[in-house]
Amino acid sequence: MKSIIRTGILMLLVFAVGLLSAQTTQELVVPLTNAGESGTLDVNIMYGSIKVVGTSVKDVIINVSTEQKKVEESSKNGLKRIANNSFGLTAKEEDNYVKVNTDLSNKNVMLEIQVPQNFNLKLSALNDGEITVDNINGELEIHHVNGGISLTNVSGSAVVNTTNGDVKVSFADITENTPMAFITFNGDVDVTFPANLKASVKMQSNMGEIFTDFDMVMKKGTPKEVKDTEKGVYKVSLEEWIRGDINGGGPEMTFKNFQGDIIIRSK
């Protein structure tokens, strides 16, 4: 089923569809106010995965499927539970800003979204899936909690963080003089940049190794004093980063994890 709704500058799509089986797929076409031009996609889901691909489309195309999370059979006062197989997704567009969210907690949502190649992304997920991005040029803000993040053939800038999962990014090109950050707690951080990258990097891995094939000029490290006066207790700790310059230095690039390796590659 395809739904195409045009209401000018402001467009709101909401659908609640009964599932005929454990999983089904719906397609939505979200018209942009300025078709084919740069904009922003803002997606927030609780459970599931997000995949965004930059293509030659003029609008935003969303393919959404859901899968009921497994639950034990239950009854109440002799009545048998009937599974609630409906789902709700909201998409709102205004001046090329498209906001997509769902607040469902009893099923996984899988989103596959096509956008114009020049598009900014703000993607956020909580559990049970990964976030993947391919062939996008823009400002990328990607956040996950329990899941990996993979960005392939992207250009522009990125701030990427997750708690449990790998962070893997491959840049075709980058925006000059723009700070970036790549952070996870449990997982590897693996980022590939163009060989002409100019950056001042700071790196920290508590229980892993750090690797690079860039000719990095290392800086003498000085531990940073961190003060905490919470609850009337004065505490000072030392926070130490490994710092270096690539191709003479440039904007600050942060790479951090607790358990896992950090890999900074050139191509």
Coordinates of C-alpha atoms in Angstrom, one line a residue, residues 19-256:
L19 CA -1.0 -6.7 10.8
L20 CA -2.2 -9.7 8.9
S21 CA 0.9 -11.6 10.0
A22 CA 3.9 -11.3 12.3
Q23 CA 5.5 -8.8 9.9
T24 CA 4.2 -6.5 7.2
T25 CA 5.5 -3.5 5.3
Q26 CA 4.1 -0.1 4.4
E27 CA 5.5 2.6 2.1
L28 CA 5.0 6.3 2.7
V29 CA 6.0 9.1 0.4
V30 CA 6.6 12.3 2.3
P31 CA 6.6 15.2 -0.1
L32 CA 9.2 17.9 0.6
T33 CA 8.3 21.6 0.4
N34 CA 11.3 22.1 -1.9
A35 CA 11.5 18.8 -3.7
G36 CA 15.0 17.5 -4.3
E37 CA 16.7 20.1 -2.2
S38 CA 18.7 19.7 1.0
G39 CA 16.8 19.2 4.2
T40 CA 16.9 17.4 7.5
L41 CA 15.6 13.9 8.5
D42 CA 14.9 13.5 12.2
V43 CA 14.0 10.0 13.3
N44 CA 13.5 8.6 16.8
I45 CA 12.5 5.0 17.6
M46 CA 12.5 2.9 20.8
Y47 CA 13.0 -0.6 19.4
G48 CA 14.2 -1.6 16.0
S49 CA 16.6 -0.5 13.2
I50 CA 17.0 2.5 11.0
K51 CA 18.5 2.4 7.5
V52 CA 18.9 5.6 5.5
V53 CA 20.2 5.8 1.9
G54 CA 20.8 8.8 -0.2
T55 CA 19.4 8.4 -3.8
S56 CA 18.1 10.5 -6.7
V57 CA 14.6 10.8 -5.1
K58 CA 13.0 14.2 -4.9
D59 CA 11.0 13.4 -1.7
V60 CA 11.4 11.2 1.3
I61 CA 10.3 7.6 0.9
I62 CA 9.8 5.6 4.1
N63 CA 9.4 1.8 4.1
V64 CA 8.3 0.6 7.5
S65 CA 7.8 -2.9 8.8
T66 CA 7.2 -4.1 12.3
E67 CA 7.7 -7.4 14.1
Q68 CA 5.8 -8.4 17.2
K69 CA 8.1 -9.0 20.1
K70 CA 7.7 -12.5 21.6
V71 CA 5.6 -12.6 24.7
E72 CA 4.3 -15.4 26.8
E73 CA 0.7 -16.5 26.5
S74 CA -1.4 -15.0 29.3
S75 CA -5.0 -14.9 30.4
K76 CA -7.0 -12.8 32.8
N77 CA -10.0 -14.2 34.7
G78 CA -10.3 -17.0 32.2
L79 CA -10.1 -14.7 29.2
K80 CA -7.4 -15.3 26.6
R81 CA -5.2 -12.4 25.5
I82 CA -5.4 -11.3 21.9
A83 CA -2.2 -9.8 20.5
N84 CA -2.3 -6.1 19.7
N85 CA -0.8 -6.1 16.2
S86 CA -1.4 -2.5 15.3
F87 CA 1.4 0.1 15.0
G88 CA 1.7 3.8 14.7
L89 CA 4.2 6.0 12.9
T90 CA 4.1 9.7 12.7
A91 CA 5.9 11.7 9.9
K92 CA 5.7 15.5 9.9
E93 CA 7.3 17.8 7.2
E94 CA 7.8 21.5 7.3
D95 CA 10.2 23.5 5.1
N96 CA 12.1 20.3 4.2
Y97 CA 12.4 19.2 7.9
V98 CA 11.0 15.7 8.2
K99 CA 10.4 14.3 11.7
V100 CA 9.6 10.7 12.1
N101 CA 8.9 8.9 15.4
T102 CA 7.1 6.0 16.9
D103 CA 6.6 5.4 20.6
L104 CA 5.7 1.7 20.5
S105 CA 7.4 -0.5 23.1
N106 CA 5.9 -4.0 22.2
K107 CA 7.3 -4.5 18.7
N108 CA 10.4 -3.9 16.7
V109 CA 10.2 -1.3 13.9
M110 CA 12.4 -1.5 10.8
L111 CA 12.7 1.7 8.9
E112 CA 14.3 1.9 5.4
I113 CA 14.3 5.5 4.2
Q114 CA 15.4 7.1 1.0
V115 CA 16.3 10.7 1.0
P116 CA 18.0 13.1 -1.5
Q117 CA 21.7 12.6 -1.3
N118 CA 22.3 16.1 0.1
F119 CA 20.5 15.8 3.4
N120 CA 21.2 16.2 7.1
L121 CA 20.4 13.4 9.5
K122 CA 19.4 13.2 13.2
L123 CA 18.9 9.5 14.0
S124 CA 18.2 8.0 17.4
A125 CA 17.4 4.5 18.5
L126 CA 17.2 2.6 21.9
N127 CA 17.2 -1.2 21.5
D128 CA 17.1 -4.2 19.3
G129 CA 18.7 -3.0 16.0
E130 CA 21.3 -1.1 14.2
I131 CA 21.5 2.3 12.5
T132 CA 23.0 2.3 9.0
V133 CA 23.6 5.2 6.6
D134 CA 24.8 5.1 3.0
N135 CA 25.7 7.7 0.4
I136 CA 24.7 10.8 2.3
N137 CA 26.3 14.3 2.2
G138 CA 25.4 16.4 5.2
E139 CA 25.6 17.0 8.9
L140 CA 25.1 13.6 10.7
E141 CA 24.1 13.3 14.3
I142 CA 23.6 9.6 15.1
H143 CA 22.8 8.2 18.6
H144 CA 22.1 4.7 19.7
V145 CA 22.0 3.0 23.1
N146 CA 22.1 -0.8 22.5
G147 CA 23.1 -1.3 18.9
G148 CA 25.9 -0.6 16.4
I149 CA 26.2 2.3 14.0
S150 CA 27.6 2.0 10.5
L151 CA 28.0 4.9 8.1
T152 CA 29.3 4.1 4.6
N153 CA 30.3 6.5 1.7
V154 CA 29.2 9.5 3.6
S155 CA 30.4 13.1 3.2
G156 CA 30.2 16.2 5.5
S157 CA 30.5 15.9 9.3
A158 CA 29.4 13.4 11.9
V159 CA 28.8 13.1 15.6
V160 CA 28.3 9.4 16.4
N161 CA 27.8 7.7 19.8
T162 CA 26.4 4.5 21.2
T163 CA 26.7 2.7 24.5
N164 CA 26.8 -1.0 23.4
G165 CA 27.9 -1.6 19.8
D166 CA 30.6 -0.9 17.2
V167 CA 30.9 2.5 15.5
K168 CA 32.1 2.1 11.9
V169 CA 32.3 5.2 9.6
S170 CA 33.8 5.6 6.1
F171 CA 34.0 9.1 4.7
A172 CA 34.2 9.9 1.0
D173 CA 34.8 13.6 1.8
I174 CA 34.6 15.8 4.9
T175 CA 33.5 19.3 5.7
E176 CA 36.7 21.3 6.6
N177 CA 37.2 23.0 10.0
T178 CA 34.4 21.0 11.6
P179 CA 34.9 19.1 14.9
M180 CA 33.6 15.5 15.0
A181 CA 33.2 12.8 17.6
F182 CA 33.0 9.0 17.5
I183 CA 32.2 7.4 20.8
T184 CA 31.1 4.0 22.2
F185 CA 31.4 2.3 25.6
N186 CA 31.5 -1.3 24.6
G187 CA 32.7 -1.8 21.0
D188 CA 35.3 -0.8 18.4
V189 CA 35.5 2.6 16.9
D190 CA 36.7 2.3 13.3
V191 CA 36.7 5.4 11.1
T192 CA 38.1 5.9 7.6
F193 CA 39.0 9.4 6.3
P194 CA 40.3 10.8 3.1
A195 CA 44.1 10.8 3.1
N196 CA 44.2 14.6 3.0
L197 CA 42.5 14.9 6.4
K198 CA 43.8 17.8 8.6
A199 CA 42.8 17.2 12.2
S200 CA 43.9 17.4 15.8
V201 CA 42.8 14.2 17.4
K202 CA 42.2 13.1 20.9
M203 CA 41.8 9.4 21.7
Q204 CA 41.0 7.4 24.8
S205 CA 40.5 3.6 25.1
N206 CA 40.5 2.2 28.6
M207 CA 40.7 -1.5 27.8
G208 CA 41.7 -1.5 24.1
E209 CA 44.4 -0.6 21.6
I210 CA 44.7 2.4 19.2
F211 CA 45.8 1.9 15.6
T212 CA 46.3 4.3 12.6
D213 CA 48.0 4.4 9.3
F214 CA 48.1 8.2 9.2
D215 CA 51.5 9.8 9.9
M216 CA 50.4 11.3 13.2
V217 CA 52.6 13.7 15.1
M218 CA 52.0 12.9 18.8
K219 CA 51.7 15.6 21.4
K220 CA 53.1 15.3 24.9
G221 CA 50.1 14.3 27.1
T222 CA 49.2 16.3 30.2
P223 CA 46.5 14.7 32.4
K224 CA 43.4 16.9 32.8
E225 CA 42.2 17.6 36.3
V226 CA 38.5 17.0 36.7
K227 CA 36.8 18.3 39.8
D228 CA 33.5 17.0 41.3
T229 CA 31.8 18.7 44.2
E230 CA 28.5 16.8 44.1
K231 CA 26.8 16.2 47.4
G232 CA 29.4 18.3 49.2
V233 CA 32.2 16.0 48.5
Y234 CA 35.3 17.4 46.7
K235 CA 36.9 14.9 44.4
V236 CA 39.7 15.4 41.9
S237 CA 40.5 12.8 39.3
L238 CA 43.0 12.8 36.3
E239 CA 41.5 12.3 32.8
E240 CA 44.2 11.5 30.3
W241 CA 43.9 11.6 26.5
I242 CA 46.3 10.7 23.8
R243 CA 46.6 13.6 21.4
G244 CA 48.2 14.1 18.0
D245 CA 48.0 16.1 14.8
I246 CA 47.3 14.7 11.3
N247 CA 48.7 16.7 8.3
G248 CA 49.6 19.7 10.5
G249 CA 46.5 19.6 12.6
G250 CA 43.0 21.1 12.3
P251 CA 39.6 20.8 14.0
E252 CA 39.3 18.5 17.0
M253 CA 38.3 14.9 16.3
T254 CA 37.4 12.8 19.4
F255 CA 37.6 9.0 19.5
K256 CA 36.6 7.3 22.7

